[in-house]
Coordinates of C-alpha atoms and ligand atoms in Angstrom, one line a residue:
X1 CA -0.2 -0.1 0.2
X2 CA 1.4 3.4 -1.1
X3 CA 2.1 5.9 1.6
X4 CA 0.4 8.5 -0.4
X5 CA -2.9 7.0 0.4
X6 CA -2.5 7.7 4.0
X7 CA -0.7 11.1 3.3
X8 CA -3.8 12.0 1.3
X9 CA -6.1 10.9 3.7
X10 CA -4.3 12.9 6.7
X11 CA -4.5 16.1 4.5
X12 CA -8.4 15.5 4.4
X13 CA -8.4 14.8 8.3
X14 CA -6.6 17.6 8.9
X15 CA -9.1 19.8 6.7
X16 CA -12.0 19.1 9.0
X17 CA -12.9 19.9 12.2
X18 CA -16.1 17.6 12.6
X19 CA -15.4 14.3 14.6
X20 CA -18.0 12.2 12.1
X21 CA -16.3 13.4 9.0
X22 CA -13.0 12.3 10.4
X23 CA -14.4 9.0 11.3
X24 CA -15.9 8.6 7.8
X25 CA -12.5 9.5 6.3
X26 CA -10.8 6.9 8.6
X27 CA -13.2 4.8 7.6
X28 CA -12.7 5.0 3.8
X29 CA -8.7 4.6 4.6
X30 CA -9.4 1.3 6.6
X31 CA -11.2 -0.2 4.1
X32 CA -9.0 0.7 1.1
X33 CA -6.4 -1.1 3.5
X34 CA -5.0 -4.5 2.8
X35 CA -5.7 -6.7 5.9
X36 CA -2.2 -7.3 7.0
X37 CA -1.4 -3.4 6.9
X38 CA -4.6 -2.2 9.0
X39 CA -2.8 -2.3 12.5
X40 CA 0.3 -0.7 11.1
X41 CA -2.3 2.1 9.8
X42 CA -4.1 2.1 12.9
X43 CA -0.6 3.0 14.9
X44 CA 0.7 5.3 12.2
X45 CA -2.7 7.2 12.5
X46 CA -2.0 7.7 16.1
X47 CA 1.6 8.9 16.0
X48 CA 2.8 5.4 17.1
X49 CA 4.4 2.3 16.1
X50 CA 3.2 0.3 19.0
X51 CA 1.0 0.6 22.1
X52 CA 2.2 2.8 24.6
X53 CA 3.1 0.3 27.5
X54 CA 5.3 -1.2 25.1
X55 CA 7.7 2.1 25.5
X56 CA 8.9 2.3 22.0
X57 CA 9.2 5.8 20.8
X58 CA 10.2 7.0 17.4
X59 CA 11.2 10.1 19.1
X60 CA 13.1 12.2 16.8
X61 CA 14.4 15.4 18.1
X62 CA 13.9 18.6 15.6
X63 CA 17.7 19.0 15.4
X64 CA 18.0 15.7 13.9
X65 CA 15.0 16.0 11.6
X66 CA 16.5 19.1 10.2
X67 CA 19.8 17.7 9.5
X68 CA 17.9 15.1 7.8
X69 CA 16.1 17.3 5.8
X70 CA 19.3 19.3 4.9
X71 CA 20.7 15.8 3.5
X72 CA 17.4 15.0 1.8
X73 CA 16.6 18.3 0.1
X74 CA 20.1 19.6 -0.2
X75 CA 18.8 23.2 1.0
X76 CA 21.0 25.3 3.4
X77 CA 20.4 25.2 6.9
X78 CA 19.6 29.0 7.2
X79 CA 16.7 28.5 4.7
X80 CA 15.0 25.8 6.5
X81 CA 15.7 27.6 10.1
X82 CA 14.2 30.7 8.2
X83 CA 10.8 28.8 7.2
X84 CA 10.6 27.2 10.5
X85 CA 10.5 30.4 12.2
X86 CA 7.6 31.5 10.0
X87 CA 5.6 28.3 10.2
X88 CA 6.7 27.0 13.5
X89 CA 5.8 23.5 11.9
X90 CA 8.8 21.0 10.8
X91 CA 6.2 19.2 8.4
X92 CA 5.5 22.3 6.4
X93 CA 8.9 23.1 6.3
X94 CA 9.7 19.5 4.8
X95 CA 7.0 20.4 2.5
X96 CA 8.1 23.6 1.4
X97 CA 11.9 22.4 0.8
X98 CA 10.8 19.5 -1.2
X99 CA 8.7 21.1 -3.3
X100 CA 11.6 23.4 -4.2
X101 CA 13.8 20.4 -4.8
X102 CA 11.3 18.7 -6.8
X103 CA 11.3 20.9 -9.5
X104 CA 15.2 19.9 -9.8
X105 CA 14.7 16.1 -9.4
X106 CA 12.6 12.9 -9.8
X107 CA 11.9 10.7 -7.0
X108 CA 13.7 7.7 -7.1
X109 CA 11.2 5.2 -5.2
X110 CA 7.7 4.9 -4.4
X111 CA 7.1 4.5 -0.5
X112 CA 4.8 2.0 0.6
X113 CA 3.3 1.9 4.1
X114 CA 5.3 -1.6 5.0
X115 CA 8.5 0.1 4.2
X116 CA 7.6 3.3 6.1
X117 CA 6.6 1.2 9.1
X118 CA 10.2 -1.1 9.0
X119 CA 11.8 1.8 8.4
X120 CA 10.7 3.9 11.3
X121 CA 10.7 0.5 13.4
X122 CA 14.4 0.3 12.7
X123 CA 15.0 3.7 13.6
X124 CA 13.3 3.8 16.7
X125 CA 15.5 0.6 17.9
X126 CA 18.7 2.0 16.8
X127 CA 20.9 2.5 20.2
X128 CA 24.8 3.1 21.0
X129 CA 27.3 4.9 19.4
X130 CA 26.6 6.4 16.4
X131 CA 23.3 6.0 16.7
X132 CA 22.6 9.7 15.8
X133 CA 24.4 9.6 12.9
X134 CA 22.5 6.6 11.9
X135 CA 19.1 7.6 12.7
X136 CA 20.0 11.0 10.5
X137 CA 20.9 8.9 7.8
X138 CA 18.0 6.6 7.5
X139 CA 15.2 9.3 8.0
X140 CA 17.2 11.3 5.1
X141 CA 17.0 8.3 2.9
X142 CA 12.9 8.1 3.9
X143 CA 12.7 11.6 3.0
X144 CA 14.6 11.4 -0.3
X145 CA 11.8 9.0 -1.6
X146 CA 9.1 11.0 -0.1
X147 CA 6.6 13.6 -2.1
X148 CA 6.5 16.8 -0.4
X149 CA 3.0 15.9 1.1
X150 CA 4.4 12.4 2.2
X151 CA 7.6 14.4 3.7
X152 CA 5.3 16.7 5.5
X153 CA 3.5 13.7 7.7
X154 CA 6.7 11.7 7.8
X155 CA 8.4 14.6 9.6
X156 CA 5.6 15.1 11.8
X157 CA 5.4 11.7 13.0
X158 CA 8.9 11.1 13.6
X159 CA 9.4 14.2 15.8
X160 CA 5.9 13.0 17.4
X161 CA 3.7 16.2 16.1
X162 CA 1.1 14.4 14.0
X163 CA -1.7 15.4 16.3
X164 CA -4.5 14.4 14.0
X165 CA -6.6 14.7 16.6
X166 CA -8.2 11.3 16.2
X167 CA -9.4 9.8 19.5
X168 CA -8.9 6.0 20.4
X169 CA -12.9 6.2 20.1
X170 CA -12.9 7.3 16.8
X171 CA -10.4 4.6 15.5
X172 CA -12.7 1.8 17.2
X173 CA -16.1 3.5 15.7
X174 CA -14.3 3.5 12.1
X175 CA -13.0 -0.1 12.8
X176 CA -16.8 -1.3 14.1
X177 CA -18.0 0.6 10.5
X178 CA -15.4 -0.7 8.5
X179 CA -15.1 -4.5 9.6
X180 CA -17.2 -5.1 12.5
X181 CA -20.4 -5.3 10.3
X182 CA -21.8 -1.5 11.8
X183 CA -21.2 1.0 14.3
X184 CA -23.4 -1.2 16.7
X185 CA -20.7 -3.6 17.0
X186 CA -18.4 -0.4 18.6
X187 CA -19.2 -2.1 22.1
X188 CA -17.3 -5.3 21.9
X189 CA -14.7 -3.5 20.0
X190 CA -14.0 -1.4 22.9
X191 CA -13.8 -3.9 25.4
X192 CA -11.4 -5.8 23.8
X193 CA -9.3 -2.5 23.7
X194 CA -10.2 -1.9 27.3
X195 CA -8.7 -5.1 28.5
X196 CA -5.7 -5.0 26.1
X197 CA -4.9 -1.4 25.7
X198 CA -3.8 -2.2 22.2
X199 CA -5.4 -0.8 19.2
X200 CA -3.4 -2.1 16.9
X201 CA -3.7 -5.6 17.9
X202 CA -7.6 -5.5 18.5
X203 CA -7.9 -4.2 14.7
X204 CA -5.4 -7.0 13.5
X205 CA -7.8 -9.5 14.9
X206 CA -10.8 -7.8 13.7
X207 CA -9.6 -8.1 10.1
X208 CA -8.1 -11.0 10.2
X209 CA -10.3 -13.3 12.4
X210 CA -13.6 -11.3 12.8
X211 CA -15.9 -9.9 15.4
X212 CA -16.3 -13.3 17.0
X213 CA -12.7 -13.6 17.4
X214 CA -12.7 -9.9 19.1
X215 CA -15.2 -11.1 21.3
X216 CA -13.2 -13.9 22.8
X217 CA -10.2 -11.8 23.8
X218 CA -9.0 -12.4 27.0
X219 CA -7.4 -10.7 29.9
X220 CA -3.5 -11.3 29.6
X221 CA -0.7 -10.9 31.9
X222 CA 1.3 -8.0 30.5
X223 CA -1.3 -6.2 28.7
X224 CA -2.3 -3.4 30.8
X225 CA -6.0 -3.0 31.3
X226 CA -7.6 0.5 30.7
X227 CA -8.3 2.0 34.4
X228 CA -11.4 2.2 35.9
X229 CA -12.2 5.7 36.7
X230 CA -14.3 7.4 39.5
X231 CA -17.3 10.0 39.2
X232 CA -17.3 12.9 42.1
X233 CA -20.0 13.9 44.4
X234 CA -19.6 16.5 46.9
X235 CA -21.6 15.1 50.0
X236 CA -22.1 11.6 51.8
X237 CA -25.9 12.0 51.3
X238 CA -25.6 12.2 47.6
X239 CA -22.5 9.5 47.4
X240 CA -24.8 6.9 49.5
X241 CA -28.2 7.8 47.8
X242 CA -26.2 6.9 44.7
X243 CA -25.1 4.0 45.6
X244 CA -28.4 2.7 46.6
X245 CA -27.8 3.7 50.5
X246 CA -24.7 1.3 51.1
X247 CA -21.0 1.4 49.9
X248 CA -17.5 0.3 50.2
X249 CA -15.8 3.2 51.5
X250 CA -12.0 3.2 51.3
X251 CA -9.0 5.7 52.1
X252 CA -8.2 7.4 48.8
X253 CA -4.4 7.4 49.0
X254 CA -2.2 10.5 47.9
X255 CA 0.1 8.6 45.5
X256 CA 0.7 7.1 42.2
X257 CA -1.7 4.6 40.6
X258 CA 0.2 1.2 39.6
X259 CA -1.3 -1.7 38.0
X260 CA 1.1 -4.5 38.4
X261 CA 1.2 -7.6 36.5
X262 CA 3.0 -10.7 37.9
X263 CA 4.0 -14.2 36.4
X264 CA 5.7 -16.2 38.4
X265 CA 9.0 -14.0 39.2
X266 CA 8.4 -11.6 36.2
X267 CA 6.8 -8.3 37.3
X268 CA 5.7 -5.3 35.3
X269 CA 4.5 -1.8 36.8
X270 CA 2.2 0.1 34.8
X271 CA 1.2 4.1 35.5
X272 CA -2.4 5.4 35.4
X273 CA -1.3 6.3 31.8
X274 CA -0.5 2.5 31.3
X275 CA 3.3 3.5 30.5
X276 CA 5.8 0.9 31.8
X277 CA 7.2 2.3 35.2
X278 CA 8.9 -0.7 36.6
X279 CA 12.4 1.1 36.5
X280 CA 11.2 3.8 39.1
X281 CA 10.1 1.0 41.6
X282 CA 12.6 -1.8 42.3
X283 CA 11.5 -2.2 45.6
X284 CA 8.2 -2.8 44.4
X285 CA 9.2 -5.3 42.1
X286 CA 10.9 -7.0 45.0
X287 CA 8.2 -6.5 47.1
X288 CA 6.0 -8.1 45.0
X289 CA 7.8 -11.2 44.1
X290 CA 8.2 -11.9 47.8
X291 CA 4.7 -11.0 48.9
X292 CA 2.1 -12.0 46.4
X293 CA 1.1 -15.5 46.6
X294 CA -0.5 -16.1 43.4
X295 CA 1.5 -17.3 40.7
X296 CA -0.3 -15.1 38.0
X297 CA -2.1 -11.8 38.9
X298 CA -3.2 -8.2 37.9
X299 CA -3.7 -5.8 40.6
X300 CA -4.1 -2.4 41.3
X301 CA -2.9 -0.2 44.0
X302 CA -1.6 3.2 45.1
X303 CA 1.9 3.5 45.7
X304 CA 2.7 5.9 48.4
X305 CA 5.7 7.7 49.9
X306 CA 6.1 6.9 53.6
X307 CA 7.9 7.7 56.7
X308 CA 9.7 4.4 57.4
X309 CA 10.5 5.2 61.2
X310 CA 7.0 6.0 61.8
X311 CA 4.7 4.3 59.0
X312 CA 3.4 7.7 58.7
X313 CA 2.4 8.5 54.9
X314 CA 4.2 11.3 53.3
X315 CA 2.9 13.8 50.8
X316 CA 2.5 12.8 46.9
X317 CA 5.6 15.2 45.8
X318 CA 8.3 12.9 47.5
X319 CA 7.4 10.1 45.0
X320 CA 8.4 12.6 42.3
X321 CA 12.2 11.8 43.3
X322 CA 11.6 8.1 41.9
X323 CA 11.3 9.8 38.2
X324 CA 14.7 9.4 37.1
X325 CA 17.0 7.5 35.3
X326 CA 19.9 7.5 37.4
X327 CA 20.5 7.2 40.7
X328 CA 17.4 5.1 41.8
X329 CA 19.2 3.2 44.1
X330 CA 19.6 6.0 46.5
X331 CA 16.2 7.2 45.8
X332 CA 15.0 4.2 46.9
X333 CA 16.7 4.6 50.2
X334 CA 16.0 8.0 51.0
X335 CA 12.2 8.1 49.6
X336 CA 10.8 4.5 50.8
X337 CA 7.2 3.7 49.7
X338 CA 4.1 1.5 50.4
X339 CA 1.8 -0.2 48.5
X340 CA -2.0 0.0 49.0
X341 CA -3.8 -2.3 47.2
X342 CA -7.5 -1.9 46.0
X343 CA -8.4 -4.2 43.4
X344 CA -7.5 -7.7 41.6
X345 CA -8.5 -7.8 38.0
X346 CA -6.8 -11.4 37.1
X347 CA -5.4 -14.6 39.2
X348 CA -4.2 -17.5 38.0
X349 CA -5.5 -17.4 34.5
X350 CA -9.1 -16.0 35.7
X351 CA -10.4 -12.9 34.6
X352 CA -12.2 -11.2 37.4
X353 CA -13.1 -8.2 35.9
X354 CA -16.6 -9.4 35.4
X355 CA -17.1 -10.4 38.8
X356 CA -18.6 -8.1 41.8
X357 CA -16.3 -6.0 43.7
X358 CA -16.9 -8.2 46.8
X359 CA -15.4 -11.4 45.0
X360 CA -12.5 -9.3 43.4
X361 CA -11.8 -8.1 47.3
X362 CA -11.9 -11.5 48.6
X363 CA -9.5 -12.8 46.0
X364 CA -7.3 -10.0 46.8
X365 CA -6.9 -10.9 50.1
X366 CA -6.0 -14.7 48.9
X367 CA -3.5 -13.5 46.5
X368 CA -1.4 -11.6 49.0
X369 CA 0.9 -11.7 52.0
X370 CA 0.3 -8.3 53.5
X371 CA 2.9 -6.8 55.3
X372 CA 4.1 -3.2 56.6
X373 CA 4.6 -2.3 52.9
X374 CA 2.2 -4.2 50.9
X375 CA -1.3 -3.6 52.2
X376 CA -5.0 -3.8 51.4
X377 CA -6.5 -0.3 51.3
X378 CA -8.3 0.9 54.6
X379 CA -12.0 0.3 54.2
X380 CA -15.3 0.0 55.6
X381 CA -18.9 -1.0 54.4
X382 CA -20.9 2.0 55.3
X383 CA -24.8 2.8 55.1
X384 CA -25.3 6.1 56.9
X385 CA -23.7 9.9 55.9
X386 CA -22.2 10.5 59.4
X387 CA -20.3 7.2 59.6
X388 CA -18.9 8.1 56.0
X389 CA -18.1 11.8 57.0
X390 CA -16.2 10.3 60.0
X391 CA -14.2 7.8 58.0
X392 CA -13.5 10.8 55.4
X393 CA -11.9 12.9 58.4
X394 CA -10.1 10.1 59.2
X395 CA -8.6 9.3 55.9
X396 CA -7.7 13.0 55.7
X397 CA -5.7 13.1 58.8
X398 CA -4.0 10.0 58.2
X399 CA -2.3 11.6 55.1
X400 CA -5.2 10.7 52.3
X401 CA -7.3 12.8 50.3
X402 CA -10.4 11.7 51.0
X403 CA -12.3 8.4 50.2
X404 CA -13.3 6.5 46.9
X405 CA -16.8 5.1 47.7
X406 CA -17.4 1.8 45.5
X407 CA -20.7 0.0 44.7
X408 CA -21.1 -3.5 46.3
X409 CA -24.1 -4.5 44.4
X410 CA -24.2 -7.4 41.8
X411 CA -23.2 -5.6 38.9
X412 CA -20.2 -4.0 40.5
X413 CA -17.9 -5.2 37.7
X414 CA -14.4 -3.7 37.2
X415 CA -15.3 -1.3 34.3
X416 CA -12.2 -1.1 32.3
X417 CA -11.3 2.2 30.6
X418 CA -14.6 3.7 32.0
X419 CA -15.5 6.6 34.3
X420 CA -18.8 5.8 35.8
X421 CA -21.0 5.8 39.0
X422 CA -20.0 2.4 40.5
X423 CA -16.8 4.4 41.9
X424 CA -17.7 7.9 43.7
X425 CA -14.9 9.9 45.1
X426 CA -14.9 12.2 47.7
X427 CA -12.4 14.8 48.5
X428 CA -12.3 18.3 49.6
X429 CA -12.3 20.7 46.6
X430 CA -9.9 23.2 48.3
X431 CA -6.0 22.7 49.2
X432 CA -5.0 25.6 51.7
X433 CA -1.8 25.6 53.5
X434 CA -0.9 26.5 57.2
X435 CA 1.3 29.4 57.5
X436 CA 1.9 29.5 60.9
X437 CA 4.1 27.1 63.2
X438 CA 2.4 26.0 66.5
X439 CA 4.2 25.2 69.6
X440 CA 3.0 21.7 71.1
X441 CA 3.6 19.6 73.9
X442 CA 4.8 15.9 73.9
X443 CA 2.4 13.8 75.7
X444 CA 3.3 10.5 74.5
X445 CA 5.3 8.2 71.8
X446 CA 5.5 5.7 69.6
X447 CA 8.2 2.7 69.2
X448 CA 10.1 3.4 66.2
X449 CA 11.0 1.0 63.7
X450 CA 13.7 0.3 60.9
X451 CA 16.4 2.9 61.8
X452 CA 14.5 4.1 64.6
X453 CA 14.2 0.7 66.2
X454 CA 14.9 1.2 69.6
X455 CA 14.0 5.0 69.9
X456 CA 10.9 6.6 69.5
X457 CA 9.2 6.6 65.9
X458 CA 6.7 9.3 66.5
X459 CA 5.8 11.7 69.1
X460 CA 2.1 12.2 69.9
X461 CA 1.7 16.3 70.4
X462 CA -1.2 18.3 72.2
X463 CA -2.4 21.8 72.3
X464 CA -3.2 23.3 75.6
X465 CA -6.7 23.8 76.6
X466 CA -6.8 26.7 79.5
X467 CA -10.3 26.4 80.2
X468 CA -9.9 22.9 81.1
X469 CA -6.4 22.9 81.9
X470 CA -6.0 20.1 79.5
X471 CA -3.6 18.8 77.2
X472 CA -5.7 18.0 74.2
X473 CA -4.0 15.7 71.1
X474 CA -3.5 17.3 67.9
X475 CA -1.5 15.3 65.6
X476 CA 1.3 12.1 65.7
X477 CA 4.5 13.9 64.6
X478 CA 7.5 11.6 63.1
X479 CA 8.8 14.0 60.6
X480 CA 11.8 16.7 60.7
X481 CA 13.8 15.1 63.2
X482 CA 17.7 14.6 62.7
X483 CA 19.5 11.6 64.0
X484 CA 20.8 13.9 66.7
X485 CA 17.3 15.0 67.7
X486 CA 15.9 11.3 68.0
X487 CA 18.9 10.5 70.3
X488 CA 18.3 13.9 72.3
X489 CA 14.6 13.6 72.6
X490 CA 15.0 10.1 73.8
X491 CA 17.3 11.4 76.5
X492 CA 15.4 14.7 77.8
X493 CA 11.8 12.6 77.4
X494 CA 13.5 9.8 79.5
X495 CA 13.1 11.7 82.5
X496 CA 9.3 12.4 81.9
X497 CA 8.1 9.0 81.1
X498 CA 5.1 8.2 83.5
X499 CA 3.2 4.7 83.6
X500 CA -0.2 5.6 82.4
X501 CA -1.9 8.4 80.4
X502 CA -1.4 11.8 82.5
X503 CA -4.2 13.1 84.0
X504 CA -4.3 16.4 82.5
X505 CA -3.9 14.7 78.7
X506 CA -7.2 14.0 77.0
X507 CA -6.2 11.6 74.6
X508 CA -8.4 9.1 72.2
X509 CA -5.3 7.4 70.9
X510 CA -3.3 4.9 72.7
X511 CA 0.5 6.0 72.9
X512 CA 3.3 3.4 73.4
X513 CA 5.0 5.5 76.1
X514 CA 3.2 8.2 78.0
X515 CA 4.8 11.4 79.2
X516 CA 4.4 14.2 81.8
X517 CA 3.7 17.4 79.9
X518 CA 6.9 19.1 79.9
X519 CA 8.7 19.1 76.4
X520 CA 7.3 21.9 74.1
X521 CA 8.2 21.4 70.4
X522 CA 7.6 23.7 67.1
X523 CA 5.9 22.3 64.4
X524 CA 4.5 23.1 60.7
X525 CA 1.8 21.3 59.3
X526 CA 0.3 21.4 55.8
X527 CA -3.1 22.5 57.2
X528 CA -5.6 21.9 60.1
X529 CA -8.4 19.4 59.6
X530 CA -11.1 18.0 61.5
X531 CA -10.5 14.9 63.2
X532 CA -12.7 12.0 64.6
X533 CA -9.7 10.8 66.7
X534 CA -7.9 13.8 67.8
X535 CA -9.2 15.7 71.1
X536 CA -8.2 19.3 70.6
X537 CA -11.3 21.6 70.5
X538 CA -13.6 18.5 70.3
X539 CA -17.1 19.6 69.4
X540 CA -16.2 23.2 68.8
X541 CA -16.7 22.9 65.1
X542 CA -18.4 19.7 64.6
X543 CA -20.1 17.3 67.1
X544 CA -18.0 14.4 67.8
X545 CA -14.8 16.0 65.9
X546 CA -11.7 17.5 67.2
X547 CA -9.1 19.5 65.2
X548 CA -5.8 17.8 64.1
X549 CA -2.4 19.0 62.0
X550 CA -2.2 17.4 58.7
X551 CA 1.5 16.4 57.6
X552 CA 3.2 18.1 60.6
X553 CA 6.9 18.5 60.4
X554 CA 9.2 19.4 63.7
X555 CA 10.9 22.4 62.4
X556 CA 14.0 21.7 64.7
X557 CA 13.5 24.2 67.3
X558 CA 13.2 23.2 71.0
X559 CA 10.6 25.6 72.9
X560 CA 12.8 25.3 75.9
X561 CA 11.7 29.0 76.9
X562 CA 7.7 27.6 76.9
X563 CA 6.2 25.9 79.5
X564 CA 3.6 23.3 78.5
X565 CA 0.9 26.3 79.6
X566 CA 2.5 28.6 77.1
X567 CA 2.3 26.3 74.0
X568 CA -0.4 27.0 71.5
X569 CA -4.1 26.9 72.6
X570 CA -7.1 24.7 71.6
X571 CA -8.9 28.0 71.0
X572 CA -5.9 29.5 68.7
X573 CA -6.2 26.1 66.5
X574 CA -9.8 26.8 66.3
X575 CA -9.0 30.3 64.8
X576 CA -6.3 28.7 62.4
X577 CA -9.0 26.5 61.1
X578 CA -11.6 29.1 60.6
X579 CA -9.2 31.3 59.0
X580 CA -7.9 28.4 56.7
X581 CA -11.7 28.4 55.6
X582 CA -12.0 32.2 55.0
X583 CA -9.0 32.2 52.8
X584 CA -10.5 29.6 50.8
X585 CA -13.7 31.1 50.3
X586 CA -12.0 34.5 49.4
X587 CA -9.8 32.6 46.6
Ligands
ATP1 P1 -9.0 10.4 37.7 O1 -8.4 8.9 37.7 O2 -10.5 10.0 38.4 O3 -9.2 10.8 36.1 P2 -7.4 11.9 39.0 O4 -6.2 11.8 38.2 O5 -7.5 13.7 39.2 O6 -8.9 11.6 38.2 P3 -8.3 11.6 41.4 O7 -9.3 12.4 41.2 O8 -7.5 12.1 42.5 O9 -7.7 11.2 40.1 O10 -9.1 10.3 41.8 C1 -8.8 8.9 41.1 C2 -7.2 8.1 41.5 O11 -7.4 8.0 43.2 C3 -7.1 6.6 41.2 O12 -6.7 6.7 39.7 C4 -6.1 6.1 42.0 O13 -5.0 6.3 41.8 C5 -6.5 7.1 43.2 N1 -6.7 6.0 44.4 C6 -6.5 6.3 45.7 N2 -6.9 5.2 46.7 C7 -7.6 4.7 46.0 C8 -8.6 3.5 45.8 N3 -8.7 3.0 47.2 N4 -9.2 3.0 45.0 C9 -9.3 3.2 43.7 N5 -8.5 4.7 43.4 C10 -7.8 5.1 44.6

């Protein structure tokens, strides 16, 4: 098949803004394509050679494309750069330059789609020394045989700027019309795509083996499943109403979504966009090898940065340190993470995507050997708004973004690739910042783990309530302490250990060690939040809720100049919370 046919179709697609017309042009193109070339056309029209999860990109930098064009057109660099400045589009520049060349030479060869695809594929896989020069030479060769119009689309394809605006759904519809037997067959074709994320493969099976074969396509390990997405509602009442009065509420962790595929010792991790991100998480791969009992499994989890010593969750931003090519071992050490699994889609040859959530969940429990690093998302079956709100506050305070409320009805299947009402997210629609530090009293401590074994991992901190003369807990803080702080604090606090909770301390939490209120520390947090488990200013904002500080960090300042009664008061914390709300409504 001649590449000119594709270039022609691209030209027509570019000339229209109507989605239906686009689909028609695509249908024509697909119908006129020999069966064995359909998959290649499908990939190429999306500017790819393979599905994204394979991670093979053509990726030619503009600089290289310019060099190849100089070679193919025999034009000067200055001419090309000046055209580029005018148009901003290397594709157009190639078209202009080759039009000029056309007047003086003949094309040597007719470009076929197969040849273009194979050459681009070769180019994408060239590595090692001299790779750049070889790529330029190969691209220049293609361009020399190309017509101006073909060159325009070739250059756009290799530089990642094809952007025809053809969405996956348009391709699916075009495939249904051209080869499925009509628009109405899009459903099963889409389902096949949702479970394998590979439009080329689906189209290939459709044209070669027919619709029935597409319907029989199965979930397979190492072919990522397109993720199920959630709708959103603003209140517990609305959420419960939508979910028929009952749901499985789960912590909505603030990390990175991961779809893990395991077969024996082979493990691959895919991101929410289904890119292979295994390189970023060698520790998670090891963890899965050790802790996932199932021989074969596809499961989803949120990967969250944690503080090893305290077990506390850290803000999402800390995961960014894992996005690097080099020095990943150091990042693994400095920024440890935990996995909170929330769904199992496939296990030992069995596709679970059509099973209800409760069965998938039970199978998940069985497939894993949980430990500190590999857990199942905290969850609760809930049927009343108050309980949902409390669980929400608990989640926020634990460092989560809110809740995922999931249907547990019979039809609560895993809707691959769809955003629907079976999952509803409940999160706050604001972000706020705590600008002031607070001075808090150490009233208890929790044993440390890992590097902090034998020392205190986190401290239970309290604000002072002068009316009641009590110390009301407000946060658990394990961050911001240097190794020296840890050992100093251990020595200082040793003198204040008491056998049980101090009578002036009001706490709903059970600390491992209790202290008489004495030591005051300066702390900065991300924000003040409502909390069902901290007693600071209990009931003053909402019944059965206290206030807490989210993501607290010791600033390094020991407030030895302050007695515990000089610590930040509960009333001040209430004011901080109210100011925060004001700022939000003003912004
Ligand atoms: P979306 O993914 O819905 O397009 P988004 O990328 O902005 O939107 P959010 O709105 O934050 O993400 O909500 C969905 C995400 O929440 C999921 O993609 C997943 O990464 C994350 N998540 C955390 N905990 C859970 C959980 N228990 N169940 C499902 N998803 C969870």
